[in-house]
Short mmCIF file of N, CA and C in Angstrom, two decimals:
data_model
loop_
_atom_site.label_atom_id
_atom_site.label_comp_id
_atom_site.label_asym_id
_atom_site.label_seq_id
_atom_site.Cartn_x
_atom_site.Cartn_y
_atom_site.Cartn_z
N MET A 1 -58.91 74.18 14.71
CA MET A 1 -58.95 73.27 13.60
C MET A 1 -58.04 73.72 12.46
N ALA A 2 -58.03 74.99 12.15
CA ALA A 2 -57.23 75.50 11.06
C ALA A 2 -55.74 75.33 11.34
N VAL A 3 -55.37 75.43 12.62
CA VAL A 3 -53.96 75.27 12.99
C VAL A 3 -53.53 73.82 12.73
N GLY A 4 -54.36 72.85 13.05
CA GLY A 4 -54.04 71.44 12.83
C GLY A 4 -53.86 71.13 11.36
N ARG A 5 -54.72 71.71 10.51
CA ARG A 5 -54.58 71.50 9.06
C ARG A 5 -53.30 72.11 8.53
N THR A 6 -52.95 73.28 9.02
CA THR A 6 -51.73 73.96 8.58
C THR A 6 -50.50 73.15 8.95
N ILE A 7 -50.48 72.64 10.18
CA ILE A 7 -49.33 71.83 10.62
C ILE A 7 -49.22 70.57 9.78
N GLY A 8 -50.34 69.90 9.52
CA GLY A 8 -50.33 68.70 8.69
C GLY A 8 -49.86 68.99 7.28
N ARG A 9 -50.31 70.10 6.70
CA ARG A 9 -49.91 70.48 5.36
C ARG A 9 -48.42 70.81 5.33
N ASN A 10 -47.92 71.53 6.33
CA ASN A 10 -46.49 71.87 6.39
C ASN A 10 -45.64 70.62 6.55
N ARG A 11 -46.12 69.68 7.35
CA ARG A 11 -45.38 68.43 7.55
C ARG A 11 -45.27 67.67 6.23
N ARG A 12 -46.37 67.61 5.46
CA ARG A 12 -46.33 66.93 4.17
C ARG A 12 -45.38 67.62 3.21
N VAL A 13 -45.36 68.94 3.23
CA VAL A 13 -44.46 69.68 2.35
C VAL A 13 -43.01 69.40 2.72
N VAL A 14 -42.71 69.42 4.02
CA VAL A 14 -41.33 69.19 4.47
C VAL A 14 -40.91 67.76 4.19
N THR A 15 -41.76 66.78 4.53
CA THR A 15 -41.39 65.39 4.26
C THR A 15 -41.30 65.12 2.77
N GLY A 16 -42.16 65.75 1.98
CA GLY A 16 -42.07 65.61 0.53
C GLY A 16 -40.78 66.19 0.00
N PHE A 17 -40.37 67.33 0.55
CA PHE A 17 -39.11 67.96 0.14
C PHE A 17 -37.94 67.05 0.45
N PHE A 18 -37.90 66.51 1.67
CA PHE A 18 -36.78 65.64 2.05
C PHE A 18 -36.80 64.33 1.27
N ARG A 19 -37.98 63.81 0.96
CA ARG A 19 -38.06 62.60 0.15
C ARG A 19 -37.51 62.87 -1.25
N ASP A 20 -37.90 64.00 -1.85
CA ASP A 20 -37.40 64.36 -3.18
C ASP A 20 -35.89 64.59 -3.15
N PHE A 21 -35.42 65.25 -2.09
CA PHE A 21 -33.98 65.50 -1.99
C PHE A 21 -33.22 64.19 -1.84
N ARG A 22 -33.73 63.26 -1.03
CA ARG A 22 -33.08 61.97 -0.85
C ARG A 22 -33.01 61.22 -2.18
N GLU A 23 -34.11 61.22 -2.95
CA GLU A 23 -34.11 60.56 -4.25
C GLU A 23 -33.08 61.19 -5.18
N PHE A 24 -32.98 62.52 -5.16
CA PHE A 24 -32.00 63.21 -5.99
C PHE A 24 -30.58 62.87 -5.57
N ALA A 25 -30.32 62.94 -4.26
CA ALA A 25 -28.96 62.75 -3.76
C ALA A 25 -28.48 61.32 -3.92
N LEU A 26 -29.38 60.37 -3.94
CA LEU A 26 -28.97 58.97 -4.03
C LEU A 26 -29.10 58.41 -5.43
N LYS A 27 -29.40 59.25 -6.40
CA LYS A 27 -29.40 58.79 -7.79
C LYS A 27 -28.00 58.34 -8.15
N GLY A 28 -27.91 57.42 -9.08
CA GLY A 28 -26.61 56.91 -9.49
C GLY A 28 -25.69 57.99 -10.03
N ASN A 29 -26.22 58.94 -10.79
CA ASN A 29 -25.39 59.96 -11.40
C ASN A 29 -24.73 60.85 -10.36
N VAL A 30 -25.46 61.22 -9.33
CA VAL A 30 -24.91 62.12 -8.31
C VAL A 30 -23.83 61.41 -7.51
N VAL A 31 -24.08 60.16 -7.14
CA VAL A 31 -23.09 59.39 -6.38
C VAL A 31 -21.85 59.16 -7.24
N GLU A 32 -22.04 58.81 -8.51
CA GLU A 32 -20.90 58.60 -9.41
C GLU A 32 -20.10 59.88 -9.59
N LEU A 33 -20.79 61.01 -9.69
CA LEU A 33 -20.10 62.29 -9.83
C LEU A 33 -19.28 62.61 -8.58
N ALA A 34 -19.84 62.34 -7.42
CA ALA A 34 -19.11 62.58 -6.17
C ALA A 34 -17.86 61.71 -6.11
N ILE A 35 -17.99 60.46 -6.49
CA ILE A 35 -16.83 59.56 -6.50
C ILE A 35 -15.79 60.05 -7.49
N ALA A 36 -16.23 60.51 -8.66
CA ALA A 36 -15.30 61.00 -9.68
C ALA A 36 -14.55 62.23 -9.19
N VAL A 37 -15.22 63.12 -8.46
CA VAL A 37 -14.56 64.32 -7.94
C VAL A 37 -13.51 63.94 -6.91
N ILE A 38 -13.84 63.00 -6.04
CA ILE A 38 -12.88 62.57 -5.02
C ILE A 38 -11.68 61.90 -5.66
N ILE A 39 -11.92 61.02 -6.62
CA ILE A 39 -10.82 60.35 -7.30
C ILE A 39 -10.01 61.35 -8.11
N GLY A 40 -10.68 62.33 -8.72
CA GLY A 40 -9.97 63.37 -9.47
C GLY A 40 -9.05 64.19 -8.57
N GLY A 41 -9.52 64.51 -7.37
CA GLY A 41 -8.67 65.25 -6.43
C GLY A 41 -7.46 64.42 -6.02
N ALA A 42 -7.67 63.14 -5.76
CA ALA A 42 -6.54 62.28 -5.41
C ALA A 42 -5.58 62.15 -6.58
N PHE A 43 -6.12 62.05 -7.80
CA PHE A 43 -5.27 61.96 -8.98
C PHE A 43 -4.47 63.25 -9.16
N GLY A 44 -5.08 64.39 -8.87
CA GLY A 44 -4.36 65.67 -8.95
C GLY A 44 -3.20 65.71 -7.97
N ASN A 45 -3.41 65.18 -6.76
CA ASN A 45 -2.31 65.12 -5.78
C ASN A 45 -1.19 64.21 -6.27
N ILE A 46 -1.54 63.10 -6.89
CA ILE A 46 -0.52 62.18 -7.42
C ILE A 46 0.29 62.88 -8.51
N VAL A 47 -0.40 63.59 -9.41
CA VAL A 47 0.31 64.26 -10.50
C VAL A 47 1.18 65.39 -9.96
N THR A 48 0.69 66.14 -8.99
CA THR A 48 1.50 67.20 -8.39
C THR A 48 2.74 66.62 -7.74
N SER A 49 2.59 65.53 -7.02
CA SER A 49 3.74 64.88 -6.41
C SER A 49 4.70 64.36 -7.48
N PHE A 50 4.16 63.80 -8.55
CA PHE A 50 5.02 63.32 -9.64
C PHE A 50 5.83 64.47 -10.23
N ALA A 51 5.17 65.61 -10.46
CA ALA A 51 5.87 66.75 -11.04
C ALA A 51 6.92 67.31 -10.08
N GLN A 52 6.55 67.46 -8.80
CA GLN A 52 7.47 68.07 -7.84
C GLN A 52 8.58 67.13 -7.39
N ASP A 53 8.26 65.85 -7.22
CA ASP A 53 9.23 64.93 -6.62
C ASP A 53 10.02 64.12 -7.63
N ILE A 54 9.53 63.99 -8.85
CA ILE A 54 10.25 63.18 -9.84
C ILE A 54 10.74 64.02 -11.01
N VAL A 55 9.85 64.82 -11.61
CA VAL A 55 10.22 65.60 -12.79
C VAL A 55 11.13 66.76 -12.42
N MET A 56 10.76 67.52 -11.38
CA MET A 56 11.53 68.72 -11.04
C MET A 56 12.97 68.41 -10.59
N PRO A 57 13.23 67.37 -9.80
CA PRO A 57 14.63 67.09 -9.47
C PRO A 57 15.48 66.76 -10.70
N LEU A 58 14.86 66.28 -11.76
CA LEU A 58 15.60 66.02 -12.98
C LEU A 58 15.84 67.30 -13.79
N ILE A 59 14.90 68.25 -13.70
CA ILE A 59 15.00 69.49 -14.47
C ILE A 59 15.81 70.56 -13.74
N ASN A 60 15.70 70.63 -12.43
CA ASN A 60 16.37 71.69 -11.66
C ASN A 60 17.87 71.80 -11.88
N PRO A 61 18.62 70.71 -11.99
CA PRO A 61 20.07 70.88 -12.26
C PRO A 61 20.36 71.53 -13.61
N LEU A 62 19.43 71.44 -14.54
CA LEU A 62 19.64 72.04 -15.86
C LEU A 62 19.37 73.53 -15.86
N ILE A 63 18.68 74.03 -14.82
CA ILE A 63 18.34 75.44 -14.74
C ILE A 63 19.34 76.12 -13.79
N PRO A 64 20.03 77.15 -14.26
CA PRO A 64 21.04 77.78 -13.41
C PRO A 64 20.46 78.47 -12.17
N ALA A 65 19.23 78.90 -12.22
CA ALA A 65 18.65 79.63 -11.10
C ALA A 65 18.16 78.69 -9.99
N GLY A 66 18.15 77.38 -10.23
CA GLY A 66 17.69 76.45 -9.21
C GLY A 66 16.23 76.10 -9.42
N ASP A 67 15.47 76.04 -8.33
CA ASP A 67 14.07 75.64 -8.40
C ASP A 67 13.25 76.74 -9.05
N TRP A 68 12.79 76.51 -10.25
CA TRP A 68 12.07 77.55 -10.98
C TRP A 68 10.66 77.74 -10.46
N ARG A 69 10.14 76.82 -9.64
CA ARG A 69 8.82 77.03 -9.04
C ARG A 69 8.85 78.15 -8.00
N GLU A 70 10.01 78.50 -7.54
CA GLU A 70 10.15 79.59 -6.56
C GLU A 70 10.47 80.93 -7.22
N LEU A 71 10.49 80.96 -8.56
CA LEU A 71 10.83 82.18 -9.29
C LEU A 71 9.77 83.26 -9.05
N VAL A 72 10.23 84.47 -8.65
CA VAL A 72 9.33 85.59 -8.36
C VAL A 72 9.85 86.81 -9.11
N ILE A 73 8.94 87.51 -9.78
CA ILE A 73 9.30 88.78 -10.42
C ILE A 73 8.91 89.87 -9.43
N ASN A 74 9.90 90.59 -8.93
CA ASN A 74 9.65 91.61 -7.92
C ASN A 74 8.97 92.83 -8.54
N THR A 75 7.89 93.25 -7.89
CA THR A 75 7.18 94.45 -8.33
C THR A 75 7.24 95.55 -7.28
N GLY A 76 7.79 95.22 -6.15
CA GLY A 76 7.89 96.18 -5.05
C GLY A 76 8.75 95.58 -3.95
N PRO A 77 8.91 96.31 -2.86
CA PRO A 77 9.78 95.81 -1.79
C PRO A 77 9.26 94.49 -1.17
N ASN A 78 7.95 94.34 -1.03
CA ASN A 78 7.41 93.12 -0.42
C ASN A 78 6.48 92.36 -1.35
N ASP A 79 6.31 92.86 -2.57
CA ASP A 79 5.37 92.26 -3.50
C ASP A 79 6.13 91.59 -4.63
N GLY A 80 5.46 90.65 -5.29
CA GLY A 80 6.07 90.00 -6.44
C GLY A 80 5.07 89.12 -7.15
N ILE A 81 5.33 88.91 -8.41
CA ILE A 81 4.51 88.01 -9.21
C ILE A 81 5.18 86.64 -9.15
N ARG A 82 4.46 85.67 -8.63
CA ARG A 82 5.01 84.33 -8.46
C ARG A 82 4.85 83.55 -9.76
N ILE A 83 5.67 83.89 -10.72
CA ILE A 83 5.59 83.29 -12.05
C ILE A 83 5.98 81.81 -12.00
N GLY A 84 6.86 81.42 -11.13
CA GLY A 84 7.28 80.03 -11.00
C GLY A 84 6.15 79.14 -10.53
N SER A 85 5.36 79.63 -9.60
CA SER A 85 4.22 78.86 -9.11
C SER A 85 3.20 78.67 -10.23
N PHE A 86 2.97 79.72 -11.01
CA PHE A 86 2.05 79.62 -12.13
C PHE A 86 2.55 78.62 -13.17
N LEU A 87 3.83 78.71 -13.53
CA LEU A 87 4.38 77.78 -14.51
C LEU A 87 4.34 76.34 -13.99
N GLY A 88 4.52 76.16 -12.69
CA GLY A 88 4.41 74.83 -12.10
C GLY A 88 3.01 74.28 -12.23
N SER A 89 2.02 75.15 -12.04
CA SER A 89 0.63 74.71 -12.22
C SER A 89 0.35 74.35 -13.67
N VAL A 90 0.94 75.09 -14.60
CA VAL A 90 0.77 74.77 -16.02
C VAL A 90 1.39 73.41 -16.32
N VAL A 91 2.58 73.14 -15.78
CA VAL A 91 3.23 71.84 -15.98
C VAL A 91 2.35 70.73 -15.39
N ASP A 92 1.81 70.95 -14.20
CA ASP A 92 0.92 69.96 -13.58
C ASP A 92 -0.29 69.70 -14.48
N PHE A 93 -0.87 70.76 -15.03
CA PHE A 93 -2.03 70.61 -15.91
C PHE A 93 -1.68 69.81 -17.15
N VAL A 94 -0.53 70.09 -17.75
CA VAL A 94 -0.13 69.37 -18.96
C VAL A 94 0.06 67.89 -18.65
N ILE A 95 0.64 67.58 -17.50
CA ILE A 95 0.83 66.18 -17.13
C ILE A 95 -0.52 65.51 -16.90
N ILE A 96 -1.44 66.18 -16.21
CA ILE A 96 -2.77 65.61 -15.99
C ILE A 96 -3.49 65.40 -17.32
N ALA A 97 -3.44 66.39 -18.20
CA ALA A 97 -4.10 66.28 -19.50
C ALA A 97 -3.51 65.13 -20.31
N LEU A 98 -2.19 64.97 -20.29
CA LEU A 98 -1.55 63.87 -21.01
C LEU A 98 -1.96 62.52 -20.44
N ALA A 99 -1.99 62.40 -19.12
CA ALA A 99 -2.39 61.14 -18.49
C ALA A 99 -3.84 60.80 -18.83
N LEU A 100 -4.72 61.80 -18.77
CA LEU A 100 -6.12 61.55 -19.10
C LEU A 100 -6.28 61.19 -20.58
N TYR A 101 -5.54 61.86 -21.45
CA TYR A 101 -5.60 61.56 -22.87
C TYR A 101 -5.19 60.12 -23.13
N LEU A 102 -4.10 59.70 -22.52
CA LEU A 102 -3.63 58.32 -22.71
C LEU A 102 -4.63 57.31 -22.16
N ALA A 103 -5.23 57.61 -21.02
CA ALA A 103 -6.22 56.69 -20.44
C ALA A 103 -7.46 56.59 -21.31
N ILE A 104 -7.96 57.73 -21.79
CA ILE A 104 -9.15 57.72 -22.65
C ILE A 104 -8.85 57.04 -23.97
N ARG A 105 -7.67 57.26 -24.50
CA ARG A 105 -7.28 56.63 -25.77
C ARG A 105 -7.22 55.11 -25.61
N ALA A 106 -6.67 54.64 -24.49
CA ALA A 106 -6.60 53.19 -24.24
C ALA A 106 -8.00 52.61 -24.11
N LEU A 107 -8.89 53.30 -23.41
CA LEU A 107 -10.27 52.82 -23.27
C LEU A 107 -10.98 52.79 -24.62
N ALA A 108 -10.77 53.81 -25.44
CA ALA A 108 -11.39 53.86 -26.76
C ALA A 108 -10.88 52.72 -27.64
N ARG A 109 -9.59 52.42 -27.56
CA ARG A 109 -9.02 51.32 -28.34
C ARG A 109 -9.63 49.99 -27.89
N PHE A 110 -9.77 49.82 -26.57
CA PHE A 110 -10.35 48.60 -26.04
C PHE A 110 -11.80 48.46 -26.51
N LYS A 111 -12.54 49.56 -26.47
CA LYS A 111 -13.94 49.53 -26.90
C LYS A 111 -14.05 49.25 -28.39
N ARG A 112 -13.14 49.82 -29.18
CA ARG A 112 -13.14 49.60 -30.63
C ARG A 112 -12.90 48.12 -30.94
N GLN A 113 -11.96 47.48 -30.22
CA GLN A 113 -11.70 46.06 -30.42
C GLN A 113 -12.91 45.23 -30.05
N GLU A 114 -13.62 45.67 -29.02
CA GLU A 114 -14.82 44.97 -28.58
C GLU A 114 -15.90 45.06 -29.65
N GLU A 115 -16.01 46.23 -30.30
CA GLU A 115 -17.02 46.42 -31.33
C GLU A 115 -16.68 45.66 -32.61
N LEU A 116 -15.40 45.44 -32.88
CA LEU A 116 -14.98 44.77 -34.10
C LEU A 116 -15.22 43.27 -34.06
N ALA A 117 -15.46 42.69 -32.90
CA ALA A 117 -15.71 41.26 -32.79
C ALA A 117 -16.98 40.93 -33.57
N PRO A 118 -16.92 39.90 -34.43
CA PRO A 118 -18.10 39.60 -35.24
C PRO A 118 -19.22 39.03 -34.37
N PRO A 119 -20.46 39.37 -34.72
CA PRO A 119 -21.58 38.85 -33.95
C PRO A 119 -21.77 37.35 -34.23
N GLU A 120 -22.36 36.68 -33.29
CA GLU A 120 -22.65 35.26 -33.46
C GLU A 120 -23.70 35.11 -34.57
N PRO A 121 -23.54 34.10 -35.44
CA PRO A 121 -24.53 33.92 -36.51
C PRO A 121 -25.88 33.49 -35.95
N THR A 122 -26.94 33.98 -36.56
CA THR A 122 -28.29 33.62 -36.13
C THR A 122 -29.03 32.87 -37.22
N GLU A 123 -28.42 32.75 -38.40
CA GLU A 123 -29.06 32.07 -39.52
C GLU A 123 -28.13 31.04 -40.13
N GLN A 124 -28.73 30.06 -40.74
CA GLN A 124 -27.96 29.10 -41.53
C GLN A 124 -28.65 28.94 -42.87
N GLU A 125 -27.99 28.30 -43.80
CA GLU A 125 -28.53 28.13 -45.14
C GLU A 125 -28.87 26.66 -45.34
N CYS A 126 -30.05 26.43 -45.85
CA CYS A 126 -30.44 25.05 -46.15
C CYS A 126 -29.56 24.55 -47.29
N PRO A 127 -28.88 23.40 -47.13
CA PRO A 127 -27.99 22.92 -48.19
C PRO A 127 -28.75 22.42 -49.43
N TYR A 128 -30.06 22.24 -49.32
CA TYR A 128 -30.84 21.70 -50.44
C TYR A 128 -31.49 22.79 -51.28
N CYS A 129 -32.13 23.76 -50.62
CA CYS A 129 -32.84 24.80 -51.39
C CYS A 129 -32.21 26.19 -51.21
N LEU A 130 -31.17 26.31 -50.39
CA LEU A 130 -30.41 27.54 -50.16
C LEU A 130 -31.24 28.66 -49.52
N THR A 131 -32.30 28.30 -48.81
CA THR A 131 -33.12 29.27 -48.09
C THR A 131 -32.46 29.57 -46.75
N LYS A 132 -32.49 30.83 -46.34
CA LYS A 132 -31.95 31.20 -45.03
C LYS A 132 -32.97 30.83 -43.96
N ILE A 133 -32.50 30.11 -42.93
CA ILE A 133 -33.39 29.69 -41.85
C ILE A 133 -32.69 29.92 -40.52
N HIS A 134 -33.47 29.88 -39.43
CA HIS A 134 -32.91 30.10 -38.09
C HIS A 134 -31.89 29.01 -37.79
N ILE A 135 -30.86 29.38 -37.05
CA ILE A 135 -29.75 28.47 -36.78
C ILE A 135 -30.18 27.26 -35.95
N ALA A 136 -31.22 27.38 -35.16
CA ALA A 136 -31.66 26.27 -34.31
C ALA A 136 -32.64 25.33 -35.03
N ALA A 137 -33.02 25.67 -36.26
CA ALA A 137 -34.01 24.86 -36.98
C ALA A 137 -33.42 23.50 -37.32
N THR A 138 -34.27 22.47 -37.24
CA THR A 138 -33.85 21.12 -37.60
C THR A 138 -34.49 20.67 -38.92
N ARG A 139 -35.45 21.46 -39.42
CA ARG A 139 -36.12 21.16 -40.69
C ARG A 139 -36.31 22.47 -41.44
N CYS A 140 -36.07 22.46 -42.73
CA CYS A 140 -36.23 23.65 -43.56
C CYS A 140 -37.71 23.91 -43.80
N PRO A 141 -38.19 25.15 -43.53
CA PRO A 141 -39.62 25.43 -43.77
C PRO A 141 -39.97 25.52 -45.25
N ALA A 142 -38.99 25.70 -46.12
CA ALA A 142 -39.28 25.85 -47.55
C ALA A 142 -39.37 24.49 -48.26
N CYS A 143 -38.37 23.62 -48.01
CA CYS A 143 -38.35 22.34 -48.73
C CYS A 143 -38.60 21.15 -47.81
N THR A 144 -38.77 21.38 -46.53
CA THR A 144 -39.04 20.39 -45.47
C THR A 144 -37.95 19.34 -45.33
N SER A 145 -36.75 19.64 -45.78
CA SER A 145 -35.64 18.70 -45.62
C SER A 145 -35.16 18.73 -44.19
N GLU A 146 -34.75 17.56 -43.70
CA GLU A 146 -34.17 17.50 -42.37
C GLU A 146 -32.74 18.02 -42.46
N LEU A 147 -32.36 18.81 -41.47
CA LEU A 147 -31.05 19.42 -41.47
C LEU A 147 -30.17 18.74 -40.43
N SER A 148 -28.96 18.47 -40.79
CA SER A 148 -28.02 17.87 -39.85
C SER A 148 -27.32 18.98 -39.09
N PRO A 149 -26.80 18.68 -37.90
CA PRO A 149 -26.08 19.72 -37.14
C PRO A 149 -24.85 20.24 -37.86
N GLN A 150 -24.33 19.52 -38.83
CA GLN A 150 -23.13 19.94 -39.54
C GLN A 150 -23.45 20.81 -40.75
N SER A 151 -24.67 21.27 -40.89
CA SER A 151 -25.02 22.12 -42.03
C SER A 151 -24.18 23.37 -42.02
N PRO A 152 -23.81 23.89 -43.20
CA PRO A 152 -23.00 25.11 -43.23
C PRO A 152 -23.75 26.30 -42.65
N ILE A 153 -23.04 27.15 -41.92
CA ILE A 153 -23.62 28.32 -41.31
C ILE A 153 -23.21 29.55 -42.08
N ILE A 154 -24.16 30.46 -42.31
CA ILE A 154 -23.85 31.72 -42.97
C ILE A 154 -24.11 32.86 -42.02
N SER A 155 -23.59 34.00 -42.36
CA SER A 155 -23.82 35.19 -41.53
C SER A 155 -24.95 35.99 -42.10
#
């Protein structure tokens, strides 16, 4: 009997663990983060290709040593500090940072314009007693005057 209870208890613990893990893994934040990482990796490849295939062919003729990404400072017969590779990574980072800055700035500008739009009016003013009333009202609660649809609207 004790063995049956132990197996049942272990099964509940394991199924509870997997249920909790499934809920965690399928939360919107985790899935969105995974998508962002994948898109970020693809964006990094695009920027690296942009730097190597478009920017560097324009810069390399200006450098007398040729491709500076291959620049190595020799420290021994078979060893060297690959300073060109490091500088290439720095250039890639600067390009990625600039692209992200421009994208975030554009989104912020769009959001700012969205926030600047005036809200729809919810009140109007009674033309007879100047009391503020709901925009859908057809009669003023203060002076009981009938209101026409052409009544002036205030904010």
